[in-house]
Short mmCIF file of C-alpha atoms in Angstrom, two decimals:
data_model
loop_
_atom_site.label_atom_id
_atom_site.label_comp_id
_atom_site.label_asym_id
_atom_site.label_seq_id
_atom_site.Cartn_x
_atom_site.Cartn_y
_atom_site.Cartn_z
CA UNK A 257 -45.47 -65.18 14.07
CA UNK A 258 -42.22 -66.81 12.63
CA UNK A 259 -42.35 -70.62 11.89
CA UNK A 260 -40.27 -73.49 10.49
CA UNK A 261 -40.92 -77.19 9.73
CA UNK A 262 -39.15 -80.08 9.15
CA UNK A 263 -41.59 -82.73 7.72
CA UNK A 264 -39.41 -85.36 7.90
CA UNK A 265 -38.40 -86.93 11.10
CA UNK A 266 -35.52 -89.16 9.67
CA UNK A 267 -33.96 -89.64 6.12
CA UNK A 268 -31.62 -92.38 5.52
CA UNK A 269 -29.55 -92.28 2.47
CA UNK A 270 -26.62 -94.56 1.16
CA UNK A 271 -22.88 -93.01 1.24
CA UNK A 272 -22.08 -91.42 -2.01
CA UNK A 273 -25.55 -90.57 -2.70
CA UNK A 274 -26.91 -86.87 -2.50
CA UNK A 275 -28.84 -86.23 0.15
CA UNK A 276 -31.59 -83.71 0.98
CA UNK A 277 -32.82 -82.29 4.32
CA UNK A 278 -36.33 -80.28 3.71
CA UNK A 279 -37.43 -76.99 5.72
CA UNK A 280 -39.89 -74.47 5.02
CA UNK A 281 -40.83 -71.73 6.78
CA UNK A 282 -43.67 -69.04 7.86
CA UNK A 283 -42.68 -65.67 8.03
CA UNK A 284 -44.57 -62.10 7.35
CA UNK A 285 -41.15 -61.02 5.60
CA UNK A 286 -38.17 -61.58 4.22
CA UNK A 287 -36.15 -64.27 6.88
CA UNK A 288 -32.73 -65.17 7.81
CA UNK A 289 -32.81 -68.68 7.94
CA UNK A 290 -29.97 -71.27 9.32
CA UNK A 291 -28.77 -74.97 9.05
CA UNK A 292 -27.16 -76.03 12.73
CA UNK A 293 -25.98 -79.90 12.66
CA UNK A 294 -26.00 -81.63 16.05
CA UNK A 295 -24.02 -84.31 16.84
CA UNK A 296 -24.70 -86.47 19.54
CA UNK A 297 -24.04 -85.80 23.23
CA UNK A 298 -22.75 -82.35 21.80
CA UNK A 299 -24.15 -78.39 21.11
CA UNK A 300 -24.94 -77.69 17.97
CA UNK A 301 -23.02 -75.95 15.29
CA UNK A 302 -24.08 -73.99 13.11
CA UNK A 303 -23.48 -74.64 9.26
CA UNK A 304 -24.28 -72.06 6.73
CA UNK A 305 -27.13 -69.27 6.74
CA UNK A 306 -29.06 -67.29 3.93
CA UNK A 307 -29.35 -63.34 4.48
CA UNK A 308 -29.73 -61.89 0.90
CA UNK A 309 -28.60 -61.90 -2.35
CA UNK A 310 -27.81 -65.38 -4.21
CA UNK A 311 -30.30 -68.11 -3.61
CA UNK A 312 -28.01 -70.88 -3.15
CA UNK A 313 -25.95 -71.28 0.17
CA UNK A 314 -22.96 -72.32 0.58
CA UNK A 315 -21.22 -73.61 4.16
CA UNK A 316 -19.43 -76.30 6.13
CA UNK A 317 -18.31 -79.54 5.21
CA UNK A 318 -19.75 -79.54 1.91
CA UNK A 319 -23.31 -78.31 2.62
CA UNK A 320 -25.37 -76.23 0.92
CA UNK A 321 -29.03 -74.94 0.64
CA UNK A 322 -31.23 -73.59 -1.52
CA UNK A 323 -33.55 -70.59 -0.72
CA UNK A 324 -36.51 -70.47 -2.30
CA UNK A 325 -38.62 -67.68 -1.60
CA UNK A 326 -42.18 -69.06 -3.61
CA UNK A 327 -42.09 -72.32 -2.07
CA UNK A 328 -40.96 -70.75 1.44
CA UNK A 329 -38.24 -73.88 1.19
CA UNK A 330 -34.66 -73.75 2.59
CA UNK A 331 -33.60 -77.10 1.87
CA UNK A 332 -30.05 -78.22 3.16
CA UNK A 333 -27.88 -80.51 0.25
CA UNK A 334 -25.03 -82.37 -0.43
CA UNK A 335 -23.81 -83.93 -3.54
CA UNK A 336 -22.19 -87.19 -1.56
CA UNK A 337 -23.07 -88.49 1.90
CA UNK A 338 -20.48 -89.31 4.06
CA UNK A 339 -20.92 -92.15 6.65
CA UNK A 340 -19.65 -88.59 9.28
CA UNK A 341 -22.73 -86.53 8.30
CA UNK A 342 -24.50 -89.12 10.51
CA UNK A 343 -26.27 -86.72 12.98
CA UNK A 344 -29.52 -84.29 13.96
CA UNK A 345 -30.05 -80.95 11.58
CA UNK A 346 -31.88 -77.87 12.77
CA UNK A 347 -33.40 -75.58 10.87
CA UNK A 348 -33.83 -72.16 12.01
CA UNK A 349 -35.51 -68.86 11.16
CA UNK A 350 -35.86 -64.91 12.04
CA UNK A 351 -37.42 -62.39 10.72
CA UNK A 352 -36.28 -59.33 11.32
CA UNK A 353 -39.39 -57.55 10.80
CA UNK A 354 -41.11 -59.09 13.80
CA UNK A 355 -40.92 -56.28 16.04
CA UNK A 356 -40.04 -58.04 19.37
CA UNK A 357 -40.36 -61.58 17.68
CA UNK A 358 -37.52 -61.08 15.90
CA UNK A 359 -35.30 -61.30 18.66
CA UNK A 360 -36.48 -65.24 18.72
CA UNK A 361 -34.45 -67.75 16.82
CA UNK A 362 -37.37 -70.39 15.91
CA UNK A 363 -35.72 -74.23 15.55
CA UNK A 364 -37.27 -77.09 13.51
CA UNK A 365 -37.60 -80.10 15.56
CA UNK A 366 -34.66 -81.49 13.70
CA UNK A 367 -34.21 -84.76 11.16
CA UNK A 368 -32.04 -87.30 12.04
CA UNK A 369 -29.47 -88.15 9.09
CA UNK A 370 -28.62 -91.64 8.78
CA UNK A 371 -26.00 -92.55 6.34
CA UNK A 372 -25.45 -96.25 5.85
CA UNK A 373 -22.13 -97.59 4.62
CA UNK B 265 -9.77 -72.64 22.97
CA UNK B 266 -13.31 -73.60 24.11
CA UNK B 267 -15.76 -71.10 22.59
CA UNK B 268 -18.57 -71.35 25.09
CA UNK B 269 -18.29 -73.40 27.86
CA UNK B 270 -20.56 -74.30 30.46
CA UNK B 271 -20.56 -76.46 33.75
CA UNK B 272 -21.46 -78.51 35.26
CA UNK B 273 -21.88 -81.57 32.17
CA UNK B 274 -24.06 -83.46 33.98
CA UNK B 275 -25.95 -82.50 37.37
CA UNK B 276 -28.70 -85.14 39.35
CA UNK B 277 -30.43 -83.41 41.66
CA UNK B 278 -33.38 -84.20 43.85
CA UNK B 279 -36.69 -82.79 43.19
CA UNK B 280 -36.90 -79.47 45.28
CA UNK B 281 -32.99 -78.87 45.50
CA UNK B 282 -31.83 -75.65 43.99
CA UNK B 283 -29.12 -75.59 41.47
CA UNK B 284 -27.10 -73.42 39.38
CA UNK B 285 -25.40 -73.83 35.78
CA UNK B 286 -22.80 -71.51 34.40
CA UNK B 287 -21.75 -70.49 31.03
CA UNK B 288 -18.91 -68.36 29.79
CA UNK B 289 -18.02 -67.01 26.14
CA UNK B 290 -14.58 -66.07 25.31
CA UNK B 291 -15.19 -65.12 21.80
CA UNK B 292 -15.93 -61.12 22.40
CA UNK B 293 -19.83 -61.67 21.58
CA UNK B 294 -22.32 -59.34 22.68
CA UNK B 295 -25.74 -61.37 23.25
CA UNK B 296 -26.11 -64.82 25.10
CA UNK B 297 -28.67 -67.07 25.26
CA UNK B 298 -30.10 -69.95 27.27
CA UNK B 299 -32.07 -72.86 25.21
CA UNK B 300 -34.31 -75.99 26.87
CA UNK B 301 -33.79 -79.02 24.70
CA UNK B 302 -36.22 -81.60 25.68
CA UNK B 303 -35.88 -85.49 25.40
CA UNK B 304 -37.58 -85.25 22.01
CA UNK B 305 -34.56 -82.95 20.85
CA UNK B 306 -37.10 -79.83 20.49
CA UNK B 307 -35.35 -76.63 21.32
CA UNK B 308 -36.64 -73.60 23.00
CA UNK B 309 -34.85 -70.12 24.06
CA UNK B 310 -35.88 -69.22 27.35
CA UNK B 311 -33.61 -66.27 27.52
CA UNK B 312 -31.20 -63.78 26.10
CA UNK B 313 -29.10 -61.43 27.46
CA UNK B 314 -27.31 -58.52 25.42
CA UNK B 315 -24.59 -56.44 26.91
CA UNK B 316 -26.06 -57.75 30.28
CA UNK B 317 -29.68 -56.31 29.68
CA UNK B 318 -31.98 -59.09 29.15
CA UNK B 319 -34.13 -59.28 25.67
CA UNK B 320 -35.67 -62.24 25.98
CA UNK B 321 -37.58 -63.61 28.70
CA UNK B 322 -40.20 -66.51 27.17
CA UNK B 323 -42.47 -68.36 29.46
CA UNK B 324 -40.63 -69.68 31.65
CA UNK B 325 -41.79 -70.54 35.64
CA UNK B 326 -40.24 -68.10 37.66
CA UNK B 327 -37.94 -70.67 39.52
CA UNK B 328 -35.37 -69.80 36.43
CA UNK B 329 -33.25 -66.80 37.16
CA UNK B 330 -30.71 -65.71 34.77
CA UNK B 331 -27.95 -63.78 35.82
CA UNK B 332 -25.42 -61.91 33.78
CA UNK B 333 -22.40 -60.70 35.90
CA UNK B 334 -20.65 -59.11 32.34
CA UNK B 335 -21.44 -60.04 28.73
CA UNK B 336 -18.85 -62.71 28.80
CA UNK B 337 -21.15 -64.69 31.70
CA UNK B 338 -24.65 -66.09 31.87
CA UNK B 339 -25.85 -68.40 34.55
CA UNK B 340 -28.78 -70.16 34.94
CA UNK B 341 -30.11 -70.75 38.79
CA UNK B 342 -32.93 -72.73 38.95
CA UNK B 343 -34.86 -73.42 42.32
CA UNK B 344 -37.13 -76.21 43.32
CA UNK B 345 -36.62 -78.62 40.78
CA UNK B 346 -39.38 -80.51 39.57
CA UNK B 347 -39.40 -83.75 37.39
CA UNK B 348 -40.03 -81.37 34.61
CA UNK B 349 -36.85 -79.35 34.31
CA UNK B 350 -34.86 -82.74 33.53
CA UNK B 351 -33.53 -81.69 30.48
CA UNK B 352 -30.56 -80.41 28.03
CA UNK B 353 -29.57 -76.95 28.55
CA UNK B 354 -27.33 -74.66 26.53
CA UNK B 355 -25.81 -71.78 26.37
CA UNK B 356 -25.42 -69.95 23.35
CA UNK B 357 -23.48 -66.48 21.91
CA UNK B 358 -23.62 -64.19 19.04
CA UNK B 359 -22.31 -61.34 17.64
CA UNK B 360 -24.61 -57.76 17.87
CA UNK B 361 -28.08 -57.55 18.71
CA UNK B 362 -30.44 -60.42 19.16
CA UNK B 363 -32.57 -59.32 15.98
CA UNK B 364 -29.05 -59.84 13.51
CA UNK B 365 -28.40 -61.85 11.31
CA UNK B 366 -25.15 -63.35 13.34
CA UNK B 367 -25.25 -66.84 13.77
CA UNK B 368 -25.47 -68.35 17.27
CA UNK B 369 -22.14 -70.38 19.11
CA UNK B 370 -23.75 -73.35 21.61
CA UNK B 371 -21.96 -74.78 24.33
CA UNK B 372 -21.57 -77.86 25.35
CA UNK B 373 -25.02 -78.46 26.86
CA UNK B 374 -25.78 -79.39 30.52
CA UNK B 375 -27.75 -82.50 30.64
CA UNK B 376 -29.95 -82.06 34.26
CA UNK B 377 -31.74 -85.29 35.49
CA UNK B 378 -33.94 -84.57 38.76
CA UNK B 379 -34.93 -87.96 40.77
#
């Protein structure tokens, strides 16, 4: 069975500072994995993905992550928080060699982003 | 353009009432999906549709009916609310089968409060 975690409930990082937003994941074998960003009252959006090839992601509004396969970590980054980037991230996985599980998306149960001014 | 859109925004509704949500995609995709998000922001598919077959059914009571008049439409009727189903729902698209590795479009949400 296909799992991802988010250990940290909330991070809270100063604008201009880099800020990190851990996931790892459980899978039997190689995943797709995806960083959606919520914001609030809306649906989420989705904000880069990992597939294959290089290990680093990049995707919207400055984001990226880093796959890495021995740690099972897909952690989302970005060099300087803005005060906008305020909001709930997702992380998501598949694997496509689930047999009927890999129809399933699997979510993280997010981590709020503060960024103070 | 709204890519998926789904109404009502908001519905309160008594406990026992039956009520429907709706949710269109006008971006050509072949699979949609219908997510729980509970008031802890955890979020769980309940179904998926492709090409109007469904693909995913998860446990869900059996007062939740999906229904899939074309690929471009997936509603949600739910009957006999109970205190329960007060939640977030959304509606989600992507492109191909389920199992790819398209990344999913989310509507709005529906936010459903039963008194």
């Amino acid at each position: 069975a296909q799992s991802v975690a988010q250990p940290e409930d909330q991070v809270k990082v100063a604008e201009g500072n880099p800020l990190t937003v851990k996931c790892t994941y459980s899978v039997s074998g190689n995943p797709y994995l995806f960083w959606y960003v919520q914001y609030p009252n809306r649906g989420l959006q989705f904000l880069l993905k990992y597939i294959t090839g290089d290990n680093l992601v990049k995707g919207s509004y400055g984001f990226e992550a880093e796959f890495n396969k021995s740690q099972t970590s897909f952690h989302l980054k970005k060099p300087s928080a803005l005060v906008s980037d305020s909001a709930l991230y997702f992380c998501a996985v598949r694997d496509p060699h689930s047999g009927a599980g890999s129809y399933q998306l699997t979510f993280g149960k997010g981590t709020k982003l503060s960024v103070i001014p | 353009d709204t890519a998926v859109s789904q109404t009502p925004k908001y519905l309160v509704t008594q406990m026992g009432n039956d009520k429907s949500i709706k949710c269109e995609q006008n971006l050509g995709h072949d699979t949609m999906y219908w997510y729980k998000q509970d008031s802890k922001k955890f979020l769980k598919i309940m179904f998926s549709y492709n090409n109007k077959e469904l693909i995913i059914n998860e446990t869900v009571p059996n007062r939740f009916s999906p229904k899939s008049p074309d690929k471009a439409h997936l509603n949600l009727h739910i009957n006999s609310l109970e205190l329960g189903d007060s939640a977030v729902y959304f509606c989600a698209s992507s492109q191909g089968l389920p199992q790819s590795y398209n990344e999913q479009f989310f509507g709005p949400g529906t936010r459903l409060t039963v008194l």
